């Protein structure tokens, strides 16, 4: 088996290092002018050059229009996908300023060709905005084959065109604007910069829907001229409607979401929350100036502190909690909670360039004081709802105590940590996690072939025995009681991410993960798909950091082996199978369909699914936390009705059903 090139050599020899040092001098320093830096390193500005980066271009332009809405100058935004996959974003705001700038260029050109140029730095143009770095539209311009902007203001329509960030025309007065006002930007992404230039209607629709929820009274329309479809989003209820949307397929504890709104100085706060009675999971989405702060921050800290103290104080005062009951913890009161937190403030401080965590210290106290006061008021006015929430929280506390005891038992047995690895794990020789892979396979048969076919230098094999526990329907004590899950946690080495485990042993630590490629490799049939979904549910609920870090993959082994005796090809679907058959010049073609990985011998499994030079992986990603959460609850949760409705709606789309 040819595996010589399977492991990439990372370390350089000392002679190469000395040569590299000698070659590095003053002449090695490059100065990138204008927008060259963006085209040189696009990932630094938009995150990636895959589908995520492509759609990020749209978000940058739309966010500018949303900032106009937050400033009170725009009420409508229209996004159009044209047949050539160019994007047009139009708003009815003030229009981009025109006229001579201090740089000597027109202000319209400066905004579109200079990084860190915009009206959001001095506070005069915008008091509150999401895009504070002034790089958005200029980055879009740099990464587009062509971009045309029209600004309707001061009685006229002004226009300029660009190609890859360079102006191709001057700023010109096109026509009188009449009643028209605002900015229209149309751009065509550069295929040299992106892996794909095909836009997803659903991805854009989800983002616009979210913006409409966060900015009540704002109209957002998405038009797809490729398929003649359209969607308009408008929510007068704002984040209350958002919470109702998230809980629309769940059984709720109280029909009316709690809505909290207030202003302290220049900071405005909106909170909407509602409890579910049929789910143990927490859904909390936090935003600062419409930016999704996925890692939380001071606004989340303030909210959680207020929630815990308000429920404990009210529960004790009104007899909903007995004297013998312990105080509810934050984990207890957040079980089954769906909440949206949205703050808008001047000059927000974020931790890191990704704006994933709000760091403005004053926001914590503002949110905490407001939520504590208004939530207590809600409980006083709705005591029956308050008692039901307290009852759920007390049940959560009892479950947490049971989980703690289960955890202690597991820890005493040394099942989650220590040097001893589970016997079913066939580990690799490599000890550097960045170079190590773990294949999670279905059953002993596939595990045997995988163990024989792997490159043991860097590939480890973990065979599952039987069906994995559905963690969406189980508490942590039952989860830790599952042999498959417990041994998998041990094999990975990083612990488990759960509120009841945050006190010490077992706390999840990504730095301790033993493999930076964790590959789910199951059969290409219904059972395999089920096991794959169960594994994805486990990682999403209890090791989300693994997905966020880009460590989780799904193997796509072939379904067909097409052979003439002398030549062999593999195909993952019927179309590729037929193309492979047609490529052979003989009619004497043998076609084998693999029902499972166990039907492959070691050599076949290596060549098709494990050889880094040939294999095909899909990387598991969380594009939208709210959508992902909803999907997992629907497919794997307690309620049957949403799952049945989904099956009815999607049944006609199923192909190659293995029955």
XYZ file of C-alpha atoms in Angstrom:
659
model
C 0.000 0.000 0.000
C 1.492 3.259 -1.126
C 1.410 5.504 1.894
C 4.773 7.287 1.641
C 3.218 10.630 0.876
C 0.325 10.312 3.268
C 1.835 12.423 6.049
C 2.954 15.933 5.107
C 6.413 16.905 6.308
C 6.152 20.073 8.391
C 9.526 20.567 9.974
C 12.333 22.136 7.934
C 15.972 21.167 8.212
C 18.445 23.501 9.894
C 20.166 24.248 6.561
C 16.866 25.370 5.025
C 16.201 27.569 8.047
C 19.634 29.233 7.679
C 19.010 29.881 3.981
C 15.587 31.377 4.667
C 17.118 33.732 7.228
C 19.807 34.891 4.839
C 17.211 35.582 2.122
C 15.124 37.769 4.443
C 16.303 41.369 4.164
C 15.095 44.881 3.428
C 14.201 43.841 -0.095
C 11.743 41.292 1.312
C 9.482 43.980 2.775
C 6.460 44.605 0.576
C 4.218 47.631 0.759
C 0.752 46.925 -0.597
C -0.937 50.006 -1.970
C -4.641 50.774 -1.872
C -6.733 47.610 -1.788
C -3.915 45.262 -2.834
C -3.719 43.934 0.722
C -7.311 42.747 0.500
C -6.723 40.813 -2.697
C -3.462 39.416 -1.326
C -5.023 38.131 1.930
C -8.825 38.157 1.515
C -9.345 35.767 4.434
C -8.078 38.433 6.857
C -11.009 40.666 5.898
C -13.908 38.311 5.159
C -12.895 35.179 7.067
C -12.544 32.794 4.122
C -12.855 32.490 0.353
C -15.439 29.719 0.387
C -19.241 30.087 0.503
C -19.043 31.853 3.866
C -16.717 34.531 2.531
C -18.788 34.935 -0.621
C -21.962 35.611 1.360
C -20.028 37.857 3.730
C -19.664 40.330 0.857
C -23.433 40.777 0.843
C -23.553 41.173 4.613
C -20.981 43.976 4.493
C -23.066 46.014 2.070
C -26.375 45.210 3.781
C -24.935 46.157 7.180
C -24.193 49.643 5.869
C -27.855 49.989 4.924
C -28.946 48.606 8.311
C -26.753 51.228 9.985
C -28.756 53.854 8.070
C -31.934 52.294 9.456
C -30.584 52.294 13.027
C -29.748 55.972 12.572
C -33.398 56.575 11.631
C -32.788 57.397 7.948
C -33.861 54.201 6.150
C -36.962 52.014 6.279
C -36.481 49.604 3.375
C -33.614 47.477 2.016
C -33.876 45.370 -1.146
C -31.316 42.688 -2.047
C -31.456 41.261 -5.572
C -29.592 38.215 -6.895
C -29.209 38.671 -10.652
C -28.914 35.769 -13.132
C -25.145 36.295 -13.429
C -24.865 35.955 -9.587
C -24.167 39.646 -9.184
C -25.740 41.228 -6.111
C -27.619 44.498 -5.911
C -28.336 46.146 -2.540
C -30.602 49.184 -2.465
C -31.833 51.288 0.461
C -33.822 54.481 0.969
C -31.329 56.128 3.311
C -29.361 59.345 2.932
C -27.063 58.134 0.159
C -23.263 58.018 0.332
C -21.837 61.550 0.547
C -20.393 63.094 -2.614
C -18.118 66.089 -3.066
C -14.420 66.816 -2.708
C -12.750 65.144 0.264
C -9.659 66.369 2.116
C -7.677 63.687 0.269
C -8.409 65.462 -2.989
C -10.694 62.654 -4.183
C -14.482 62.588 -4.205
C -15.971 61.303 -0.927
C -17.839 58.579 -2.832
C -14.549 57.271 -4.238
C -12.795 57.476 -0.871
C -15.449 55.315 0.804
C -15.111 52.643 -1.884
C -11.340 52.575 -2.379
C -9.723 53.375 0.959
C -9.633 50.991 3.914
C -10.723 52.431 7.256
C -12.638 55.246 5.597
C -16.235 55.903 6.577
C -18.633 57.969 8.649
C -18.440 55.793 11.757
C -15.237 56.905 13.436
C -15.873 60.425 14.679
C -19.452 59.898 15.764
C -20.857 62.596 13.540
C -22.275 60.334 10.817
C -23.494 57.479 12.966
C -24.072 57.298 16.720
C -24.671 53.545 16.593
C -23.361 51.151 13.957
C -22.225 47.592 13.485
C -19.371 48.182 11.059
C -16.888 50.256 13.033
C -13.711 49.426 11.171
C -14.645 51.192 7.924
C -13.463 48.321 5.732
C -16.756 46.827 4.522
C -17.674 48.232 1.114
C -14.046 48.843 0.089
C -13.299 45.159 0.712
C -16.313 44.168 -1.375
C -15.035 46.460 -4.112
C -11.544 44.940 -4.021
C -12.920 41.405 -4.377
C -15.344 42.166 -7.235
C -14.752 42.068 -10.988
C -16.909 45.126 -11.199
C -18.874 47.291 -8.822
C -21.222 50.154 -9.546
C -22.577 52.485 -6.890
C -25.361 55.044 -7.229
C -26.022 57.626 -4.536
C -29.282 59.578 -4.643
C -28.913 62.710 -2.543
C -28.967 66.482 -2.769
C -31.453 66.313 -5.647
C -29.303 64.196 -7.988
C -28.139 60.637 -8.651
C -24.351 60.280 -8.565
C -22.516 57.217 -9.853
C -19.090 55.600 -10.118
C -17.829 52.261 -11.404
C -14.843 50.156 -10.325
C -13.011 46.974 -11.273
C -11.170 44.997 -8.603
C -11.117 48.101 -6.412
C -9.818 50.487 -9.068
C -12.117 53.250 -10.394
C -12.937 52.864 -14.092
C -14.975 56.069 -14.256
C -15.067 59.352 -12.426
C -17.895 60.264 -10.074
C -20.569 61.564 -12.419
C -23.935 63.246 -11.996
C -26.336 60.840 -13.721
C -29.740 62.530 -13.426
C -32.065 64.421 -11.087
C -33.097 62.125 -8.237
C -36.718 63.276 -7.970
C -38.282 61.459 -5.026
C -35.558 58.823 -5.029
C -33.057 58.759 -2.168
C -30.540 56.285 -0.835
C -27.728 54.072 -2.093
C -27.732 51.293 -4.682
C -24.689 49.041 -4.976
C -24.291 46.261 -7.515
C -21.227 44.033 -7.536
C -20.012 40.861 -9.240
C -17.631 38.737 -7.108
C -14.265 37.909 -8.645
C -14.059 34.135 -9.408
C -10.272 34.381 -9.019
C -10.836 35.170 -5.344
C -13.557 32.659 -4.442
C -14.008 28.897 -4.622
C -17.589 29.477 -5.805
C -19.599 32.511 -6.892
C -23.011 30.826 -6.595
C -25.191 32.532 -4.002
C -27.637 30.645 -1.781
C -31.111 32.132 -1.499
C -31.711 30.355 1.816
C -28.468 31.586 3.383
C -29.191 35.190 2.470
C -32.839 34.866 3.506
C -31.851 33.629 6.979
C -29.517 36.575 7.468
C -32.071 39.152 6.291
C -34.782 37.589 8.468
C -32.489 37.940 11.490
C -31.807 41.608 10.655
C -35.553 42.254 10.364
C -36.161 40.732 13.800
C -33.444 42.906 15.339
C -34.697 46.105 13.719
C -38.466 46.209 14.162
C -40.256 48.242 11.554
C -37.530 47.692 8.924
C -38.563 46.109 5.614
C -36.053 43.740 4.024
C -36.751 42.090 0.676
C -34.754 39.383 -1.104
C -35.375 38.887 -4.835
C -33.836 35.986 -6.762
C -34.045 36.627 -10.507
C -32.377 33.274 -11.220
C -35.449 31.356 -10.066
C -38.154 34.032 -9.939
C -38.678 33.897 -6.189
C -38.939 36.550 -3.528
C -39.158 36.879 0.247
C -39.963 39.940 2.354
C -39.280 40.250 6.070
C -40.948 42.760 8.387
C -41.560 42.242 12.085
C -43.254 44.963 14.062
C -42.839 42.745 17.110
C -39.050 42.675 16.702
C -37.240 40.234 18.977
C -40.518 39.092 20.546
C -41.435 37.750 17.108
C -37.929 36.243 16.951
C -38.509 34.265 20.157
C -41.939 33.133 18.945
C -40.309 31.971 15.692
C -37.656 29.952 17.539
C -40.293 28.335 19.772
C -42.973 27.844 17.113
C -42.546 24.058 17.119
C -42.026 23.716 20.869
C -44.345 23.438 23.835
C -43.957 26.616 25.865
C -44.419 27.229 29.575
C -46.030 30.669 29.171
C -47.755 31.842 25.998
C -46.608 35.463 26.058
C -42.820 36.045 25.876
C -41.373 38.412 28.461
C -40.290 41.640 26.743
C -37.910 44.058 28.410
C -36.906 47.387 26.899
C -35.011 50.331 28.316
C -32.493 53.094 27.668
C -29.645 54.159 29.926
C -27.742 57.163 28.596
C -26.756 56.302 25.018
C -27.248 52.548 25.504
C -30.523 50.864 24.568
C -31.393 47.349 25.699
C -33.975 44.884 24.386
C -34.549 41.439 25.861
C -37.195 38.846 24.992
C -37.436 35.485 26.718
C -39.750 32.504 26.920
C -39.456 29.097 28.568
C -40.031 25.754 26.858
C -41.470 22.823 28.751
C -40.411 20.064 26.358
C -36.684 20.746 25.997
C -33.706 20.920 28.347
C -31.550 22.943 26.021
C -30.910 26.674 26.274
C -31.187 28.891 23.204
C -29.618 32.286 23.843
C -28.741 34.645 21.002
C -26.973 37.892 21.852
C -26.358 40.918 19.644
C -24.502 44.206 19.970
C -25.380 46.775 17.288
C -26.895 43.913 15.242
C -23.650 41.913 15.416
C -24.166 38.353 16.623
C -21.793 38.051 19.583
C -21.539 34.267 19.497
C -19.082 34.191 22.418
C -21.319 36.352 24.604
C -19.843 39.245 26.542
C -20.836 41.758 29.188
C -24.480 41.976 28.041
C -24.871 38.202 28.430
C -23.146 38.202 31.823
C -25.492 40.931 33.084
C -28.571 39.126 31.770
C -27.653 35.787 33.336
C -26.883 37.344 36.710
C -30.238 39.175 36.713
C -32.191 36.084 35.662
C -30.754 33.974 38.476
C -31.178 36.576 41.222
C -34.700 37.643 40.148
C -36.062 34.077 40.098
C -34.434 33.159 43.425
C -35.623 36.337 45.155
C -39.179 36.081 43.812
C -39.379 32.333 44.444
C -38.354 32.748 48.118
C -40.568 35.771 48.691
C -43.697 34.190 47.200
C -43.346 30.651 48.543
C -42.633 29.034 45.172
C -39.482 27.600 46.777
C -39.422 25.760 50.109
C -36.939 26.638 52.825
C -35.306 23.263 52.246
C -34.825 23.946 48.540
C -31.299 25.087 47.623
C -30.820 28.323 45.723
C -31.235 27.888 41.996
C -28.022 28.146 39.982
C -27.597 29.856 36.634
C -27.642 26.474 34.913
C -30.941 25.595 36.609
C -32.817 28.750 35.570
C -31.527 28.614 31.992
C -32.720 25.079 31.290
C -35.429 25.269 28.619
C -34.871 29.006 28.120
C -35.139 30.772 24.775
C -33.837 34.334 24.950
C -32.729 37.148 22.657
C -30.539 39.974 23.968
C -29.962 43.019 21.781
C -27.996 46.076 22.903
C -27.213 49.163 20.857
C -24.522 51.491 22.054
C -22.027 54.124 21.004
C -18.447 52.929 20.491
C -18.798 49.264 21.501
C -15.631 47.475 22.574
C -15.241 43.985 21.205
C -12.716 41.364 22.236
C -10.865 40.428 19.043
C -11.284 41.348 15.389
C -14.113 38.880 14.883
C -16.445 40.884 17.156
C -17.594 37.613 18.719
C -17.587 38.930 22.302
C -18.703 42.302 23.705
C -16.243 43.756 26.199
C -17.844 47.115 27.134
C -17.840 46.922 30.938
C -20.666 49.404 31.615
C -23.156 47.299 29.644
C -23.148 44.533 32.278
C -24.598 46.761 35.002
C -27.107 48.409 32.661
C -28.500 45.076 31.450
C -28.460 43.507 34.927
C -30.355 46.355 36.591
C -32.965 46.624 33.838
C -33.625 42.884 33.517
C -33.815 42.360 37.289
C -36.399 45.139 37.677
C -38.589 44.269 34.677
C -38.461 40.483 35.156
C -39.490 40.840 38.804
C -42.383 43.016 37.645
C -43.448 40.308 35.163
C -43.345 37.631 37.877
C -45.450 39.761 40.229
C -48.048 40.316 37.513
C -48.032 36.676 36.318
C -47.521 34.530 39.447
C -48.831 31.321 37.836
C -46.221 31.561 35.071
C -43.576 32.381 37.671
C -44.393 29.309 39.746
C -44.217 27.068 36.678
C -40.789 28.453 35.736
C -39.592 27.904 39.327
C -40.946 24.334 39.249
C -39.022 23.621 36.015
C -35.886 25.134 37.475
C -36.160 23.021 40.646
C -36.537 19.916 38.475
C -33.431 21.019 36.604
C -31.605 21.368 39.937
C -32.558 17.803 40.884
C -31.380 16.586 37.485
C -28.131 18.487 37.952
C -27.583 16.811 41.311
C -28.208 13.393 39.741
C -25.757 14.272 36.985
C -23.160 15.343 39.559
C -23.430 12.004 41.335
C -23.203 10.155 38.023
C -20.169 12.207 37.075
C -18.462 11.491 40.391
C -19.076 7.789 39.896
C -17.646 7.940 36.391
C -14.649 9.943 37.577
C -13.929 7.486 40.404
C -13.733 4.784 37.776
C -11.349 6.985 35.788
C -13.535 6.796 32.712
C -13.146 10.318 31.367
C -9.556 11.178 32.068
C -6.206 9.669 32.917
C -3.579 7.978 30.809
C -5.530 4.805 30.075
C -7.227 4.891 26.684
C -10.261 2.719 25.892
C -9.463 -0.720 24.577
C -11.665 -0.371 21.489
C -9.543 2.582 20.285
C -6.823 1.685 17.781
C -4.584 4.703 18.354
C -2.030 6.173 15.966
C 1.722 6.592 16.544
C 1.696 10.364 16.013
C 1.409 12.432 19.213
C 1.006 15.859 17.634
C -2.783 16.509 17.535
C -2.390 18.755 14.470
C -1.093 15.749 12.492
C -3.437 13.119 13.962
C -6.793 11.832 12.691
C -9.540 9.837 14.359
C -12.008 7.845 12.261
C -15.280 7.057 14.051
C -16.696 4.056 12.206
C -19.884 2.044 12.394
C -19.465 -1.442 13.872
C -16.663 -3.942 14.306
C -16.693 -5.083 10.661
C -15.950 -1.625 9.288
C -13.586 -1.084 12.205
C -11.588 -4.166 11.201
C -11.202 -3.029 7.580
C -10.330 0.497 8.693
C -7.689 -0.749 11.140
C -6.065 -2.867 8.428
C -6.278 -0.187 5.754
C -5.229 2.875 7.735
C -1.838 4.481 7.973
C -1.176 3.764 11.632
C 1.390 6.561 11.802
C -1.301 9.248 11.939
C -4.727 7.551 11.676
C -6.628 6.197 14.681
C -9.818 4.119 14.526
C -12.730 4.159 16.972
C -15.464 1.582 16.180
C -18.926 2.128 17.634
C -20.824 -0.786 19.088
C -24.509 -0.536 18.300
C -26.562 2.666 18.039
C -25.361 5.784 19.767
C -27.548 7.272 22.500
C -29.707 10.192 21.319
C -28.339 12.927 23.602
C -31.134 15.322 22.606
C -33.517 13.241 24.740
C -31.205 12.440 27.664
C -29.779 14.206 30.711
C -26.082 14.201 31.421
C -26.265 11.362 33.958
C -27.699 8.990 31.337
C -25.247 10.278 28.732
C -22.268 9.504 30.957
C -23.760 6.071 31.587
C -23.519 5.211 27.867
C -20.451 3.083 27.127
C -20.138 4.377 23.543
C -20.210 8.037 24.576
C -18.063 7.646 27.674
C -15.299 5.857 25.787
C -15.493 8.328 22.895
C -15.041 11.231 25.341
C -12.038 9.444 26.805
C -10.541 8.789 23.375
C -10.831 12.442 22.388
C -9.238 13.554 25.650
C -10.828 17.007 26.004
C -13.663 16.281 28.447
C -17.282 17.276 27.857
C -18.945 20.685 27.668
C -21.913 20.756 30.018
C -23.094 23.105 32.715
C -22.997 20.413 35.390
C -19.369 19.652 34.520
C -18.067 23.213 34.857
C -16.757 22.727 38.379
C -13.611 20.777 37.726
C -13.040 17.275 36.417
C -14.497 16.669 33.020
C -14.676 20.337 31.987
C -14.158 20.614 28.233
C -10.746 21.908 27.149
C -10.110 22.135 23.408
C -6.357 22.414 24.019
C -6.404 18.791 25.239
C -8.081 17.358 22.137
C -5.968 14.508 20.801
C -6.964 14.776 17.128
C -7.458 17.817 14.907
C -9.300 15.765 12.339
C -12.248 13.818 13.709
C -13.915 11.990 10.839
C -17.361 10.412 11.015
C -17.307 7.501 8.552
C -20.573 5.549 8.411
C -22.340 3.428 5.803
C -24.100 5.193 2.933
C -27.510 3.770 3.905
C -30.359 4.838 6.189
C -28.790 3.319 9.314
C -25.493 5.017 8.536
C -27.215 8.357 8.080
C -28.990 7.868 11.412
C -25.754 7.126 13.260
C -24.105 10.114 11.581
C -26.954 12.368 12.768
C -26.682 10.990 16.319
C -22.946 11.747 16.334
C -23.474 15.240 14.942
C -26.075 15.868 17.650
C -23.602 14.783 20.321
C -20.833 17.045 19.031
C -23.209 19.991 18.546
C -24.633 19.746 22.078
C -21.587 18.705 24.097
C -18.501 19.593 22.038
C -19.529 22.595 19.908
C -15.988 23.994 20.155
C -14.787 21.032 18.062
C -17.099 22.094 15.224
C -16.251 25.786 15.626
C -12.534 24.966 15.436
C -13.060 23.099 12.150
C -11.988 19.724 13.548
C -15.104 17.683 12.636
C -15.493 16.078 9.193
C -17.834 13.660 7.452
C -16.272 11.072 5.156
C -17.962 10.424 1.840
C -16.963 6.901 0.806
C -18.126 5.762 -2.634
C -21.292 3.818 -3.312
C -20.062 2.107 -6.471
C -16.997 0.297 -7.742
C -16.774 0.193 -11.545
C -14.166 -2.143 -13.002
C -13.089 -3.684 -16.301
C -10.560 -6.000 -14.701
C -7.623 -3.812 -15.644
C -8.958 -0.455 -14.514
C -11.101 0.496 -11.536
C -13.043 3.657 -10.790
C -15.260 4.661 -7.860
C -18.417 6.752 -7.802
C -20.465 8.333 -5.030
C -23.752 8.561 -6.927
C -25.602 7.264 -10.005
C -24.557 10.161 -12.224
C -20.843 9.619 -11.569
C -21.361 5.862 -11.921
C -22.875 6.274 -15.397
C -20.096 8.658 -16.428
C -17.495 6.143 -15.275
C -19.174 3.337 -17.223
C -19.323 5.511 -20.343
C -15.628 6.350 -20.023
C -14.635 2.725 -20.528
C -14.300 1.635 -24.170
C -15.505 -1.870 -23.447
C -18.943 -3.225 -22.612
C -17.454 -5.771 -20.237
C -17.878 -3.558 -17.157
C -18.480 -4.847 -13.651
C -20.438 -2.616 -11.239
C -20.483 -3.300 -7.490
C -22.643 -1.368 -5.053
C -21.305 -1.169 -1.530
C -24.089 -1.426 1.027
C -21.645 -0.812 3.847
C -18.028 -0.117 4.635
C -17.672 -3.673 5.870
C -18.043 -4.882 2.249
C -14.833 -3.056 1.320
C -11.500 -4.696 1.858
C -8.722 -2.787 3.546
C -7.097 -1.689 0.295
C -10.368 -0.338 -1.135
C -11.189 1.547 2.049
C -7.753 3.148 2.102
C -7.864 4.218 -1.531
C -11.380 5.651 -1.443
C -11.938 7.047 2.048
C -8.663 7.244 3.962
C -5.882 8.155 1.542
C -5.380 11.946 1.887
C -4.666 12.138 -1.842
C -8.015 10.654 -2.915
C -10.571 10.928 -0.117
C -13.514 13.318 -0.076
C -14.568 15.017 3.160
C -17.293 17.464 4.118
C -16.394 19.770 6.972
C -19.084 20.165 9.620
C -19.837 23.870 10.192
C -22.340 25.871 12.198
C -23.416 28.587 9.763
C -26.378 29.755 11.783
C -26.679 28.701 15.410
C -30.422 29.360 15.588
C -31.165 27.293 12.481
C -28.827 24.507 13.587
C -30.436 24.375 17.026
C -33.890 24.178 15.472
C -32.890 21.372 13.107
C -31.385 19.236 15.867
C -34.400 19.716 18.108
C -36.770 18.873 15.274
C -34.936 15.748 14.118
C -33.785 14.405 17.473
C -36.087 15.929 20.091
C -39.022 14.548 22.075
C -41.864 15.972 19.962
C -42.960 13.808 17.036
C -45.197 16.339 15.216
C -42.446 18.656 13.844
C -40.439 15.627 12.676
C -43.494 14.159 10.932
C -44.229 17.466 9.203
C -40.615 17.669 8.035
C -40.739 14.143 6.596
C -43.979 14.911 4.755
C -42.544 18.107 3.274
C -39.204 16.638 2.224
C -40.171 13.070 1.253
C -40.475 13.828 -2.457
C -36.896 15.068 -2.584
C -35.410 11.787 -1.324
C -33.279 9.873 -3.796
C -31.663 6.443 -3.564
C -33.682 5.438 -0.495
C -32.258 2.192 0.822
C -35.261 0.103 1.926
